[in-house]
PDB file of C-alpha atoms in Angstrom:
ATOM      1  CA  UNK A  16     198.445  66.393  40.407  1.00  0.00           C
ATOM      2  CA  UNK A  17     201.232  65.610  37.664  1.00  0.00           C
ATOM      3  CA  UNK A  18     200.149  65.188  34.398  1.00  0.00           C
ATOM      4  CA  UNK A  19     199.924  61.906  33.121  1.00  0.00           C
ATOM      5  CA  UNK A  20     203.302  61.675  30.864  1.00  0.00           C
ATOM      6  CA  UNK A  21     205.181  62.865  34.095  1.00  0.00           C
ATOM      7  CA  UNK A  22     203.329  60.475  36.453  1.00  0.00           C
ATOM      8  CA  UNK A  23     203.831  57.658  34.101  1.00  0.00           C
ATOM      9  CA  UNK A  24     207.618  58.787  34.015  1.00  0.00           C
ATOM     10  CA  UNK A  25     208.169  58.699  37.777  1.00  0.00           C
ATOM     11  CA  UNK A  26     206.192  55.636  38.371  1.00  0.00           C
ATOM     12  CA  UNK A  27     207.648  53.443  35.325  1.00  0.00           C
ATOM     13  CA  UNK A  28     211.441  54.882  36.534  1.00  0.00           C
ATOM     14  CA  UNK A  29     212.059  51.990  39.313  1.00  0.00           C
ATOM     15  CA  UNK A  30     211.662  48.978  36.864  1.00  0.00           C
ATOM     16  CA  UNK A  31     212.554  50.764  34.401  1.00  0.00           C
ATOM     17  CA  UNK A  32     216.390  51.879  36.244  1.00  0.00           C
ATOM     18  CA  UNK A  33     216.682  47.892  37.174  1.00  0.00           C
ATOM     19  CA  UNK A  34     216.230  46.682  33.958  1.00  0.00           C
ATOM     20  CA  UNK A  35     212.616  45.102  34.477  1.00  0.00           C
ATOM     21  CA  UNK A  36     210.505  46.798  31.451  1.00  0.00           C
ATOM     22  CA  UNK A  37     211.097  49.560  28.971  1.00  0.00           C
ATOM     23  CA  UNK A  38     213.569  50.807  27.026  1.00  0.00           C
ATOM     24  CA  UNK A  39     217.307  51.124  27.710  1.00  0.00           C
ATOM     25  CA  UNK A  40     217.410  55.036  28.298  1.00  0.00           C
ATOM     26  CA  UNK A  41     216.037  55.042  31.873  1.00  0.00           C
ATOM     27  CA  UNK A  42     218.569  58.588  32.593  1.00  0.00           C
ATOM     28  CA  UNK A  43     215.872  60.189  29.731  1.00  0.00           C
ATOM     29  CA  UNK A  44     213.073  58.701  31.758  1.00  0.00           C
ATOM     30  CA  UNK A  45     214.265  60.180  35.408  1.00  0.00           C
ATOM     31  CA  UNK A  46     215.666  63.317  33.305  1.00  0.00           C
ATOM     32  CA  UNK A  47     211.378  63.895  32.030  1.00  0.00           C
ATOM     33  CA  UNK A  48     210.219  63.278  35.924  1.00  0.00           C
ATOM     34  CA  UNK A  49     212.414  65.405  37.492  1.00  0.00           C
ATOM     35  CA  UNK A  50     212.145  68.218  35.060  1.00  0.00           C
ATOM     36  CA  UNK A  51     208.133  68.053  35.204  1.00  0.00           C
ATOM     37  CA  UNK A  52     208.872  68.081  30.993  1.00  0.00           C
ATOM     38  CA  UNK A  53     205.832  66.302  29.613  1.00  0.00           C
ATOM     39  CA  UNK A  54     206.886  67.093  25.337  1.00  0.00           C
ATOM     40  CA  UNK A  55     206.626  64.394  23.043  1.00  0.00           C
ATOM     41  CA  UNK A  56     210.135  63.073  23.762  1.00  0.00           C
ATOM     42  CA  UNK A  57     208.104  61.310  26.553  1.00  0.00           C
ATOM     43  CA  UNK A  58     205.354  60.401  25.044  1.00  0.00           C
ATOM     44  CA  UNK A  59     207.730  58.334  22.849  1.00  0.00           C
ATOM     45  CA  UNK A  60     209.592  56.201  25.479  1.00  0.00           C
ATOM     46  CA  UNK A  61     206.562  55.469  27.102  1.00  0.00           C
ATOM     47  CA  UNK A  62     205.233  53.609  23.938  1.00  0.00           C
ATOM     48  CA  UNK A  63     208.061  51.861  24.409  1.00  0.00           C
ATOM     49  CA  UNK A  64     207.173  50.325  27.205  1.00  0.00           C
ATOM     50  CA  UNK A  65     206.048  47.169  25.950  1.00  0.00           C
ATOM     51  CA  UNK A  66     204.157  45.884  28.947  1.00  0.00           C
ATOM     52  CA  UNK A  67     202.405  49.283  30.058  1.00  0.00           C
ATOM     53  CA  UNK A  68     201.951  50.882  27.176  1.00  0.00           C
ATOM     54  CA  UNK A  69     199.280  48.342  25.532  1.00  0.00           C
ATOM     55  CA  UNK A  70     197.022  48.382  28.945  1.00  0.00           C
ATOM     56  CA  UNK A  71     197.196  52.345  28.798  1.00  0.00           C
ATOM     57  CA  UNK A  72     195.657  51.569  25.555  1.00  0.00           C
ATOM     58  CA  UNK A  73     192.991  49.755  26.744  1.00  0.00           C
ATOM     59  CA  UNK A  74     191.883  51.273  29.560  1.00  0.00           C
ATOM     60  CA  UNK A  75     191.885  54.457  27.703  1.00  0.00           C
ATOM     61  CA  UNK A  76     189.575  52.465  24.783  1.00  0.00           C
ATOM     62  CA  UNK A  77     187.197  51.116  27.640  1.00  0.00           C
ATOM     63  CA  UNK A  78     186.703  54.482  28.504  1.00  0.00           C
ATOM     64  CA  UNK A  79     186.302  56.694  25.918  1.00  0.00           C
ATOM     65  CA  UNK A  80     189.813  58.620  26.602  1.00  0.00           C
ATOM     66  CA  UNK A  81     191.807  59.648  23.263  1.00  0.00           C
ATOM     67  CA  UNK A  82     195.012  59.718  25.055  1.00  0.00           C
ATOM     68  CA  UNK A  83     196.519  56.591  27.026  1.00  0.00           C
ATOM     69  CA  UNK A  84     198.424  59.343  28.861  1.00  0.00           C
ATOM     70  CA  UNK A  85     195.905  61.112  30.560  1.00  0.00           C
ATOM     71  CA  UNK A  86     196.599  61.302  33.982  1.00  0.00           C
ATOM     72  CA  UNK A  87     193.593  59.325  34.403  1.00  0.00           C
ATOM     73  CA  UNK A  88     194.540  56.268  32.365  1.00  0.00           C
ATOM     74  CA  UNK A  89     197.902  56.373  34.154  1.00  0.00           C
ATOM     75  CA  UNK A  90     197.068  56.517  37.632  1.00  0.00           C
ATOM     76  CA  UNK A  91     194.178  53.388  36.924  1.00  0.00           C
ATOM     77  CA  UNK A  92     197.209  51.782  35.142  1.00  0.00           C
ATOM     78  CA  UNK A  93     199.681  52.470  38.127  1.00  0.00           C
ATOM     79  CA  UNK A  94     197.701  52.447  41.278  1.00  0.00           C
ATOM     80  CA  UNK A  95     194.001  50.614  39.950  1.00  0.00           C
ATOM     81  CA  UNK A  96     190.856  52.221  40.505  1.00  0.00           C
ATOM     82  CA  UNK A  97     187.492  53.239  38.459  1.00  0.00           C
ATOM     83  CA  UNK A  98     188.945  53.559  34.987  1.00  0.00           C
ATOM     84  CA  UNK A  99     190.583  50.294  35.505  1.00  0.00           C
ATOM     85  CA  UNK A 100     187.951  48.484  36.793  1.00  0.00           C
ATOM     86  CA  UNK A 101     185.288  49.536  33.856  1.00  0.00           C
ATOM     87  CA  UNK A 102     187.675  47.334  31.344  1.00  0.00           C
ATOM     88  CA  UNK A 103     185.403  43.992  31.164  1.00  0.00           C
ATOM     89  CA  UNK A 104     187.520  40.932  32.446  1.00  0.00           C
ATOM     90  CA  UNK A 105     186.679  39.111  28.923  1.00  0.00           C
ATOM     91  CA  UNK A 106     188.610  41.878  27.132  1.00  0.00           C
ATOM     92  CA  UNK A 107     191.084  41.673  29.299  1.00  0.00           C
ATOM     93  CA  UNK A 108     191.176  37.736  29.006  1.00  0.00           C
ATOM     94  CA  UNK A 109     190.780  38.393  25.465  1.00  0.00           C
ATOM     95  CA  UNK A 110     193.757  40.986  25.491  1.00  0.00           C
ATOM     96  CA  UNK A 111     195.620  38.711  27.608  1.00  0.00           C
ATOM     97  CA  UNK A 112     195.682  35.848  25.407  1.00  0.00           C
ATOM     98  CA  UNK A 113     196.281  37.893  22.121  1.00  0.00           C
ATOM     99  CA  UNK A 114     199.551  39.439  24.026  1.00  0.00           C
ATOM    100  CA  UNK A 115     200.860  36.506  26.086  1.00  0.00           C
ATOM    101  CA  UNK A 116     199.926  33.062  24.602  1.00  0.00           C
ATOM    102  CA  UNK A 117     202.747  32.491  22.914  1.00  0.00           C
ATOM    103  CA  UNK A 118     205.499  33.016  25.252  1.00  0.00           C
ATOM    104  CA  UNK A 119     203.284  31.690  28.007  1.00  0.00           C
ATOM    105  CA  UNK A 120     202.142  28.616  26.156  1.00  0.00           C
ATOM    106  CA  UNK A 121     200.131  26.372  28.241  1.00  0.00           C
ATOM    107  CA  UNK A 122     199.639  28.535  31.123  1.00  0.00           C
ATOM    108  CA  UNK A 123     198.116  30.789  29.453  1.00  0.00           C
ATOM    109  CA  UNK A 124     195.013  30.230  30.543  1.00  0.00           C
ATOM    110  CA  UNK A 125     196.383  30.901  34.017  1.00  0.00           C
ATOM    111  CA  UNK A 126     196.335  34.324  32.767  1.00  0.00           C
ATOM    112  CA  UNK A 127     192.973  34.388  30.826  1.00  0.00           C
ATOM    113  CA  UNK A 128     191.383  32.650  34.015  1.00  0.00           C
ATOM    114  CA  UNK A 129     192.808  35.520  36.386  1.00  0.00           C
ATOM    115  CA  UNK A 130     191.300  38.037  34.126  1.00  0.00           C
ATOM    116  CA  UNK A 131     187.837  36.388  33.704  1.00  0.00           C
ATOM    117  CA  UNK A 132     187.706  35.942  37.441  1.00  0.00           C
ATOM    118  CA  UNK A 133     187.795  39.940  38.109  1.00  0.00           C
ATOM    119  CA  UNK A 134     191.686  41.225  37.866  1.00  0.00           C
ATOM    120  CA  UNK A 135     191.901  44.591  36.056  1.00  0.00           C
ATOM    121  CA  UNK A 136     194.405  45.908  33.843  1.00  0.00           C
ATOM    122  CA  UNK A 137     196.627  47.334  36.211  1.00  0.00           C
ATOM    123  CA  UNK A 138     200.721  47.105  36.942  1.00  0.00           C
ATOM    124  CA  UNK A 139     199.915  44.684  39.437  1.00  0.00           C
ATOM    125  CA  UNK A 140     198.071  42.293  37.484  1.00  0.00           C
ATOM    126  CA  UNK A 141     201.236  42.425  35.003  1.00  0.00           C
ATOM    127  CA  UNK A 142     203.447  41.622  37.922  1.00  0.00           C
ATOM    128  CA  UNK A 143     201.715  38.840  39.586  1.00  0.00           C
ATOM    129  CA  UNK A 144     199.645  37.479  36.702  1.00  0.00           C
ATOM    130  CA  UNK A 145     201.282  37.655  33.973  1.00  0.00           C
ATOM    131  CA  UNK A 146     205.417  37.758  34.676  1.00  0.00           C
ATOM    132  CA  UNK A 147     205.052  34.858  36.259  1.00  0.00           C
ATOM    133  CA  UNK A 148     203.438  32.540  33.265  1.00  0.00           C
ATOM    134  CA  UNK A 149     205.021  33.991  30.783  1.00  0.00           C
ATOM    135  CA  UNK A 150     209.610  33.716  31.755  1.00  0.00           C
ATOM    136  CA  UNK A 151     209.154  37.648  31.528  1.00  0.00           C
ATOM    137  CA  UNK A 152     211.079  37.761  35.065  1.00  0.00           C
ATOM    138  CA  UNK A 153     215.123  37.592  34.978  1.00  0.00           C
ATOM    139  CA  UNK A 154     214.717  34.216  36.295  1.00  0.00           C
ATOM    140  CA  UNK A 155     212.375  32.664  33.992  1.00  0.00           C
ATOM    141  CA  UNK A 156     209.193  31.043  34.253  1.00  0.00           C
ATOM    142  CA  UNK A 157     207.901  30.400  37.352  1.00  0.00           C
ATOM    143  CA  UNK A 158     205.909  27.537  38.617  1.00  0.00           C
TER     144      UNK A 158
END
């Protein structure tokens, strides 16, 4: 198994290349997977990632893990799973609406309502939940 700085590297690379989330310097991103070099030079672009980075936080906090890169936290982040599932949907509602109600305005209770009602904290839930409501995708908000 990777570590969790290198599995975060190789899984946040795809988006990341096409422009979807995370900072500009995708080559440093593919350069950290593909060397298997987890130093703090990727620790830093993955705070960078503006979407992930803040769920790695709190599925780390909901489980007692100091580091949001633990392999762990990554792979609930990434793929779903225990840690993932032991974040409570009102934090997540809660996180939700602190991170997205703003730019989503009123439909951001579309968000809050897909947390409460058992979504976890994971890439997917970003993706279908929360791109959607809030014009994060290249072609705006969706209906």
């Amino acid at each position: 198994m990777s570590s969790g700085p290198i599995m975060f590297a190789r899984y946040a690379f795809p988006p990341n290349a096409l422009g979807l989330c995370g900072p500009d310097d995708h080559q440093a991103l593919l350069d950290h997977a593909d060397s298997g070099a987890s130093d703090g030079g990727l620790a830093e672009l993955a705070r960078g990632f503006e979407g992930a980075w803040p769920y790695l936080e709190l599925i780390a906090g909901a489980n007692g893990v100091r580091d949001p890169l633990d392999a762990r936290v990554v792979e609930a982040y990434w793929l779903g799973g225990l840690l993932a599932s032991r974040v409570r949907p009102t934090d997540l509602a809660h996180h939700a609406a602190q991170r997205f109600e703003r730019s989503a305005g009123a439909d951001s209770g579309r968000i809050a309502e897909a947390a409460v009602g058992g979504l976890t904290p994971t890439h997917g839930f970003h993706v279908f939940h929360v791109y959607p409501w809030t014009g994060l995708l290249r072609s705006g908000r969706q209906e």
